[in-house]
Coordinates of C-alpha atoms in Angstrom, one line a residue:
X7 CA 28.9 63.2 -83.2
X8 CA 27.2 60.5 -81.2
X9 CA 30.1 60.3 -78.8
X10 CA 30.2 64.1 -78.2
X11 CA 26.5 64.2 -77.7
X12 CA 26.6 61.4 -75.0
X13 CA 29.5 63.1 -73.2
X14 CA 27.8 66.5 -73.0
X15 CA 24.5 65.0 -71.8
X16 CA 26.1 62.8 -69.2
X17 CA 28.1 65.8 -67.7
X18 CA 24.9 67.9 -67.6
X19 CA 22.9 65.3 -65.8
X20 CA 25.6 64.6 -63.2
X21 CA 26.1 68.4 -62.6
X22 CA 22.4 68.9 -62.2
X23 CA 22.0 65.9 -59.9
X24 CA 24.7 67.0 -57.6
X25 CA 22.9 70.3 -56.9
X26 CA 19.4 68.9 -56.7
X27 CA 17.2 70.0 -53.8
X28 CA 13.5 69.1 -54.3
X29 CA 10.3 67.7 -53.1
X30 CA 8.8 64.7 -54.7
X31 CA 5.3 63.4 -54.7
X32 CA 4.8 59.8 -53.7
X33 CA 6.5 60.0 -50.3
X34 CA 9.9 61.4 -51.4
X35 CA 9.8 59.7 -54.8
X36 CA 9.1 61.4 -58.1
X37 CA 5.8 60.1 -59.6
X38 CA 7.8 59.6 -62.9
X39 CA 11.2 60.3 -64.3
X40 CA 10.7 61.3 -68.0
X41 CA 8.2 63.9 -69.3
X42 CA 6.4 61.0 -71.1
X43 CA 5.7 59.2 -67.8
X44 CA 5.0 62.4 -65.9
X45 CA 2.5 63.4 -68.5
X46 CA 0.8 60.0 -68.0
X47 CA 0.4 59.9 -64.3
X48 CA 3.8 58.2 -63.6
X49 CA 3.0 54.9 -65.4
X50 CA 5.7 52.7 -67.0
X51 CA 5.4 49.3 -65.4
X52 CA 2.6 47.6 -67.4
X53 CA 2.9 49.4 -70.7
X54 CA 6.0 50.5 -72.7
X55 CA 6.1 54.3 -73.0
X56 CA 9.8 55.3 -73.4
X57 CA 13.3 54.0 -72.8
X58 CA 14.0 56.3 -69.8
X59 CA 11.1 55.0 -67.7
X60 CA 11.7 51.4 -68.9
X61 CA 15.1 51.6 -67.2
X62 CA 13.6 52.9 -64.0
X63 CA 10.2 51.3 -63.7
X64 CA 10.5 48.0 -65.7
X65 CA 13.7 47.2 -67.5
X66 CA 12.0 44.4 -69.4
X67 CA 10.4 47.1 -71.6
X68 CA 13.8 48.1 -73.0
X69 CA 13.1 45.2 -75.4
X70 CA 10.9 47.7 -77.3
X71 CA 13.8 50.0 -78.0
X72 CA 15.0 50.7 -81.5
X73 CA 18.6 50.4 -82.6
X74 CA 20.0 53.3 -80.6
X75 CA 18.1 55.8 -78.5
X76 CA 19.2 58.8 -76.3
X77 CA 17.0 60.9 -74.0
X78 CA 17.8 63.9 -72.0
X79 CA 15.6 66.2 -70.0
X80 CA 14.8 68.0 -66.8
X81 CA 11.9 69.0 -64.5
X82 CA 11.4 72.4 -63.1
X83 CA 9.9 71.7 -59.7
X84 CA 7.9 74.5 -58.0
X85 CA 6.7 73.4 -54.5
X86 CA 4.5 75.8 -52.4
X87 CA 5.2 74.7 -48.8
X88 CA 3.9 76.5 -45.7
X89 CA 4.2 75.9 -42.0
X90 CA 2.4 77.4 -39.0
X91 CA 2.8 77.2 -35.2
X92 CA -0.2 78.0 -33.0
X93 CA -0.2 78.8 -29.3
X94 CA -2.8 80.6 -27.0
X95 CA -1.0 83.9 -27.9
X96 CA -1.6 83.5 -31.7
X97 CA -0.3 81.8 -34.9
X98 CA 3.0 82.3 -36.7
X99 CA 3.0 81.3 -40.4
X100 CA 5.7 81.2 -43.1
X101 CA 6.3 80.0 -46.6
X102 CA 9.4 77.9 -47.3
X103 CA 12.0 79.6 -49.4
X104 CA 13.0 76.3 -51.0
X105 CA 10.6 76.8 -53.9
X106 CA 12.4 76.3 -57.2
X107 CA 14.5 73.3 -58.3
X108 CA 15.8 71.6 -61.4
X109 CA 15.8 67.7 -61.6
X110 CA 17.7 66.0 -64.4
X111 CA 17.2 62.8 -66.3
X112 CA 19.3 61.0 -69.0
X113 CA 19.2 57.6 -70.7
X114 CA 20.7 55.7 -73.6
X115 CA 19.7 52.3 -75.0
X116 CA 21.5 50.1 -77.6
X117 CA 20.1 47.1 -79.3
X118 CA 22.8 44.4 -79.6
X119 CA 20.7 41.9 -81.5
X120 CA 17.0 40.7 -81.9
X121 CA 16.8 39.6 -78.3
X122 CA 19.2 41.8 -76.2
X123 CA 19.1 45.5 -75.4
X124 CA 21.4 47.2 -73.0
X125 CA 21.0 50.7 -71.5
X126 CA 22.3 53.2 -69.0
X127 CA 20.3 55.8 -67.1
X128 CA 21.0 58.6 -64.6
X129 CA 18.1 60.3 -62.8
X130 CA 17.3 62.5 -59.8
X131 CA 14.5 60.3 -58.4
X132 CA 13.9 61.4 -54.7
X133 CA 14.2 64.5 -52.7
X134 CA 12.6 66.8 -50.1
X135 CA 13.5 69.8 -48.0
X136 CA 12.5 73.2 -46.6
X137 CA 14.0 76.5 -45.7
X138 CA 12.5 78.6 -42.9
X139 CA 15.6 80.5 -42.0
X140 CA 14.8 84.0 -40.8
X141 CA 11.1 83.2 -41.5
X142 CA 9.8 84.4 -38.1
X143 CA 11.0 86.4 -35.1
X144 CA 9.6 84.1 -32.5
X145 CA 11.8 81.1 -33.3
X146 CA 8.8 78.8 -33.2
X147 CA 9.6 77.5 -36.8
X148 CA 13.2 76.8 -35.5
X149 CA 14.9 78.3 -38.6
X150 CA 14.4 74.9 -40.0
X151 CA 16.6 74.2 -43.1
X152 CA 16.6 70.6 -44.5
X153 CA 17.6 69.0 -47.8
X154 CA 17.6 65.4 -49.0
X155 CA 18.5 64.4 -52.6
X156 CA 18.8 61.0 -54.1
X157 CA 20.1 60.0 -57.5
X158 CA 20.3 56.6 -59.3
X159 CA 22.7 55.6 -62.1
X160 CA 21.5 52.4 -63.7
X161 CA 23.2 50.1 -66.2
X162 CA 20.5 47.6 -67.4
X163 CA 19.8 44.8 -69.8
X164 CA 16.7 43.2 -71.3
X165 CA 16.2 39.9 -73.0
X166 CA 13.4 38.9 -75.3
X167 CA 12.3 35.4 -74.3
X168 CA 9.7 35.1 -77.0
X169 CA 7.7 37.3 -79.3
X170 CA 5.4 38.3 -76.4
X171 CA 7.5 37.9 -73.3
X172 CA 10.6 39.8 -72.1
X173 CA 12.6 40.1 -68.9
X174 CA 15.0 42.8 -67.7
X175 CA 17.3 43.8 -64.8
X176 CA 19.1 46.9 -63.7
X177 CA 21.9 47.6 -61.3
X178 CA 21.4 50.8 -59.2
X179 CA 24.5 52.8 -58.3
X180 CA 23.1 55.5 -56.0
X181 CA 24.3 58.8 -54.6
X182 CA 22.5 60.6 -51.7
X183 CA 22.9 63.8 -49.8
X184 CA 21.3 64.8 -46.5
X185 CA 21.4 68.1 -44.7
X186 CA 19.6 68.4 -41.3
X187 CA 20.6 72.0 -40.9
X188 CA 24.2 71.6 -40.0
X189 CA 25.8 70.8 -43.4
X190 CA 25.7 68.2 -46.1
X191 CA 26.7 64.6 -45.7
X192 CA 26.9 62.2 -48.7
X193 CA 26.9 58.5 -49.3
X194 CA 26.9 55.9 -52.1
X195 CA 24.9 52.8 -52.2
X196 CA 23.9 49.8 -54.4
X197 CA 20.6 48.2 -55.3
X198 CA 18.7 46.9 -58.3
X199 CA 15.4 46.1 -60.0
X200 CA 14.0 43.3 -62.1
X201 CA 11.0 43.2 -64.4
X202 CA 8.8 41.1 -66.6
X203 CA 6.8 42.3 -69.6
X204 CA 4.2 40.6 -71.7
X205 CA 2.6 42.2 -74.8
X206 CA 0.1 41.3 -77.5
X207 CA -1.5 43.5 -80.2
X208 CA -4.2 44.8 -77.8
X209 CA -2.9 44.1 -74.2
X210 CA 0.3 44.5 -72.2
X211 CA 1.2 43.4 -68.7
X212 CA 4.2 44.1 -66.5
X213 CA 5.7 43.4 -63.1
X214 CA 8.7 44.8 -61.4
X215 CA 10.6 44.7 -58.1
X216 CA 13.0 47.3 -56.8
X217 CA 15.3 46.4 -53.9
X218 CA 16.0 48.6 -50.9
X219 CA 19.1 50.7 -50.8
X220 CA 20.8 51.3 -47.4
X221 CA 22.6 54.6 -46.9
X222 CA 24.5 56.1 -43.9
X223 CA 25.0 59.9 -43.8
X224 CA 28.1 60.6 -41.7
X225 CA 28.3 63.4 -39.0
X226 CA 24.9 64.8 -40.1
X227 CA 23.1 65.8 -36.9
X228 CA 23.9 66.5 -33.2
X229 CA 20.8 65.0 -31.6
X230 CA 21.8 65.5 -27.9
X231 CA 23.6 68.8 -28.1
X232 CA 27.0 67.5 -26.9
X233 CA 28.8 69.0 -29.9
X234 CA 29.5 65.6 -31.6
X235 CA 27.7 65.1 -34.9
X236 CA 26.3 61.6 -35.3
X237 CA 25.6 59.4 -38.3
X238 CA 22.1 58.7 -39.6
X239 CA 20.9 55.7 -41.5
X240 CA 18.2 56.3 -44.2
X241 CA 17.2 53.4 -46.3
X242 CA 15.4 53.9 -49.6
X243 CA 12.6 51.3 -49.4
X244 CA 11.8 48.3 -51.6
X245 CA 9.0 48.6 -54.1
X246 CA 6.7 46.1 -55.8
X247 CA 4.7 47.1 -58.9
X248 CA 2.3 45.7 -61.5
X249 CA 0.5 47.2 -64.4
X250 CA -1.6 46.7 -67.4
X251 CA -2.0 48.5 -70.7
X252 CA -4.6 48.4 -73.5
X253 CA -5.1 49.7 -77.0
X254 CA -8.9 50.1 -77.2
X255 CA -8.9 52.0 -80.6
X256 CA -6.3 52.9 -83.2
X257 CA -3.9 55.5 -81.9
X258 CA -5.0 55.3 -78.3
X259 CA -3.1 53.6 -75.4
X260 CA -4.3 53.5 -71.8
X261 CA -2.2 52.2 -68.9
X262 CA -2.8 51.6 -65.2
X263 CA -0.1 50.8 -62.6
X264 CA -0.2 49.9 -58.9
X265 CA 3.0 50.3 -56.8
X266 CA 3.6 49.3 -53.1
X267 CA 6.3 51.3 -51.4
X268 CA 7.6 49.8 -48.1
X269 CA 8.4 52.9 -46.1
X270 CA 7.3 51.3 -42.8
X271 CA 10.2 48.8 -42.8
X272 CA 12.9 51.1 -44.1
X273 CA 15.5 52.4 -41.6
X274 CA 15.1 56.0 -40.8
X275 CA 11.6 56.3 -42.4
X276 CA 10.2 53.7 -40.1
X277 CA 11.4 55.6 -37.0
X278 CA 10.0 58.9 -38.4
X279 CA 6.6 57.3 -38.5
X280 CA 6.2 56.8 -42.3
X281 CA 3.5 54.4 -43.4
X282 CA 3.6 52.1 -46.5
X283 CA 2.0 53.6 -49.6
X284 CA 0.0 52.1 -52.4
X285 CA 0.3 54.3 -55.5
X286 CA -2.4 54.2 -58.2
X287 CA -1.3 55.7 -61.6
X288 CA -3.5 56.0 -64.7
X289 CA -2.3 57.4 -68.0
X290 CA -3.4 57.7 -71.6
X291 CA -1.7 58.6 -74.9
X292 CA -3.4 59.5 -78.1
X293 CA -1.6 60.0 -81.5
X294 CA -3.4 63.0 -82.9
X295 CA -1.4 63.3 -86.0
X296 CA 1.8 61.7 -87.4
X297 CA 3.8 64.3 -85.6
X298 CA 1.7 65.2 -82.5
X299 CA 1.0 62.9 -79.5
X300 CA -1.2 64.0 -76.6
X301 CA -1.0 62.6 -73.1
X302 CA -2.9 62.9 -69.8
X303 CA -2.9 61.1 -66.4
X304 CA -3.8 60.8 -62.8
X305 CA -1.8 59.7 -59.8
X306 CA -2.9 59.1 -56.2
X307 CA -1.2 57.8 -53.0
X308 CA -2.3 58.4 -49.5
X309 CA 0.3 60.4 -47.6
X310 CA 2.8 58.3 -45.6
X311 CA 2.3 60.7 -42.6
X312 CA -0.7 60.5 -40.3
X313 CA -1.6 63.5 -38.1
X314 CA 0.0 63.4 -34.7
X315 CA -1.7 64.0 -31.3
X316 CA 0.8 63.4 -28.5
X317 CA 2.3 65.0 -25.4
X318 CA 5.6 66.8 -25.7
X319 CA 6.5 65.6 -22.2
X320 CA 6.1 61.9 -23.1
X321 CA 9.1 59.7 -22.5
X322 CA 11.4 59.7 -25.6
X323 CA 11.3 56.1 -26.8
X324 CA 12.0 56.4 -30.5
X325 CA 15.6 55.7 -31.5
X326 CA 16.6 56.8 -35.0
X327 CA 19.6 54.8 -36.3
X328 CA 22.4 55.9 -35.5
X329 CA 21.5 59.1 -33.6
X330 CA 22.5 59.2 -30.0
X331 CA 19.4 60.8 -28.4
X332 CA 15.9 59.2 -28.5
X333 CA 12.8 61.2 -29.4
X334 CA 9.1 61.1 -28.6
X335 CA 6.2 61.0 -31.0
X336 CA 5.5 64.7 -30.7
X337 CA 9.0 65.9 -31.7
X338 CA 9.2 63.3 -34.5
X339 CA 6.0 64.9 -35.8
X340 CA 7.4 68.4 -35.5
X341 CA 10.5 67.3 -37.6
X342 CA 8.2 65.9 -40.3
X343 CA 6.0 69.0 -40.3
X344 CA 8.8 71.5 -40.5
X345 CA 11.5 69.6 -42.3
X346 CA 9.9 66.8 -44.4
X347 CA 6.2 67.5 -45.2
X348 CA 5.8 64.8 -47.9
X349 CA 2.0 65.1 -47.8
X350 CA 0.7 65.6 -51.4
X351 CA -1.6 62.9 -52.5
X352 CA -3.6 63.7 -55.7
X353 CA -2.0 64.7 -59.0
X354 CA -3.3 65.5 -62.4
X355 CA -0.9 65.4 -65.4
X356 CA -0.9 66.5 -69.0
X357 CA 1.6 66.7 -71.8
X358 CA 2.5 66.2 -75.4
X359 CA 5.2 64.9 -77.8
X360 CA 6.1 66.5 -81.1
X361 CA 8.1 64.5 -83.7
X362 CA 10.3 67.2 -85.3
X363 CA 12.0 64.7 -87.6
X364 CA 12.4 61.0 -88.2
X365 CA 15.1 60.9 -85.5
X366 CA 14.2 63.7 -83.1
X367 CA 11.2 64.2 -80.7
X368 CA 10.4 66.9 -78.1
X369 CA 8.3 65.8 -75.1
X370 CA 6.7 68.1 -72.5
X371 CA 4.7 67.6 -69.3
X372 CA 2.9 69.5 -66.6
X373 CA 2.0 68.0 -63.2
X374 CA -0.2 69.7 -60.5
X375 CA -0.3 68.1 -57.0
X376 CA -3.2 69.4 -54.9
X377 CA -2.5 70.7 -51.5
X378 CA -1.9 68.3 -48.7
X379 CA -2.2 69.0 -45.0
X380 CA -0.4 67.6 -41.9
X381 CA -1.0 68.6 -38.2
X382 CA 1.0 67.9 -35.0
X383 CA -0.8 68.7 -31.7
X384 CA 0.8 68.8 -28.2
X385 CA -1.8 67.3 -25.9
X386 CA 0.0 68.7 -22.9
X387 CA -0.3 72.2 -24.3
X388 CA 3.3 73.1 -23.4
X389 CA 4.4 73.5 -27.1
X390 CA 2.7 74.8 -30.2
X391 CA 0.4 73.0 -32.5
X392 CA 2.2 72.7 -35.9
X393 CA 0.6 72.5 -39.3
X394 CA 2.2 72.0 -42.7
X395 CA 0.7 72.5 -46.1
X396 CA 2.3 71.4 -49.4
X397 CA 1.1 71.9 -53.0
X398 CA 3.3 71.4 -56.1
X399 CA 3.5 72.4 -59.8
X400 CA 6.2 71.1 -62.2
X401 CA 7.1 71.5 -65.8
X402 CA 9.2 68.9 -67.6
X403 CA 10.8 68.9 -71.0
X404 CA 12.8 66.1 -72.7
X405 CA 14.7 65.6 -76.0
X406 CA 14.7 62.2 -77.6
X407 CA 16.9 61.0 -80.4
X408 CA 16.8 57.6 -82.2
X409 CA 19.3 56.5 -84.7

């Protein structure tokens, strides 16, 4: 029974991940993977919340896992993305047709002995894209159609150093897909993360580091119009995170995480003008009854994109690896506005868990990201002023078994 369950869940996650097209919310990263974390603002570094987010956020917290645990779930992602182009003759506005996506998550953990827990997770963790094909008759929105998806599969291990202190590490085997409007290109990569966790009856502390992952998408874009499609490097950035959790009263847990995402030094993102982000995540969980747990949270990170005010006739000096043609700041801004408007900042989250039986729990979450705005102005007045707006809603559901 256990073997059949794991096989079915793994196939479902891989199939879902291969078709993923989505926006995410901290840059192009999901604020959290499981419905437990997403309901609590995306926390999971400084406080143990579930095995799935332990694997992703801080593998040291796998030390809290029971004998054997399996989690499977998905997020229905509903972005509302708009773009406009304004000239002296008027404004053209359209809504992206890329508006409904499913993002999977799956994890298992197995306790080997009192000190060692091993685990495996597979998650869709990053994504972005728009679809403005046939959106306007003027061509000012360029029939833009983009898609980026990124998935991590992570074998992991945790070790309990003492009653209060644990450490953990995970290997990240990654798959990515990029489409710049001329067809998909895929690549595989490798990275990892490490974590430390400390816990007492009232207080918990956590620290984690996630390495960068370098990816090269072959023959993905013809930047100079010569008919030859060039490769493009896009490196998922390193992250450093720390968090704290407290139990102020019986049945209540509150956690706060801070994450630093190094977009500004990651190949591809750096050339597209992305800034580093500091993510603040706050979450709470209250055990209302023996069966029902209530959750809520808040997540904020300033958009990695600043508004652009530059001349379209400036010399092209920005070279995106490994594209052949250079770009100037205005046209980089237009690509971000029409193709990759990762501009949401503030999120509120709620959710719940219901323990159906001793071995089975259902978790749900809802996340709302308030509308963000990004503008690109041509100071030479030769090309339009572009503006992008992005708001998001998502619903997550997860099934959790422990044996």
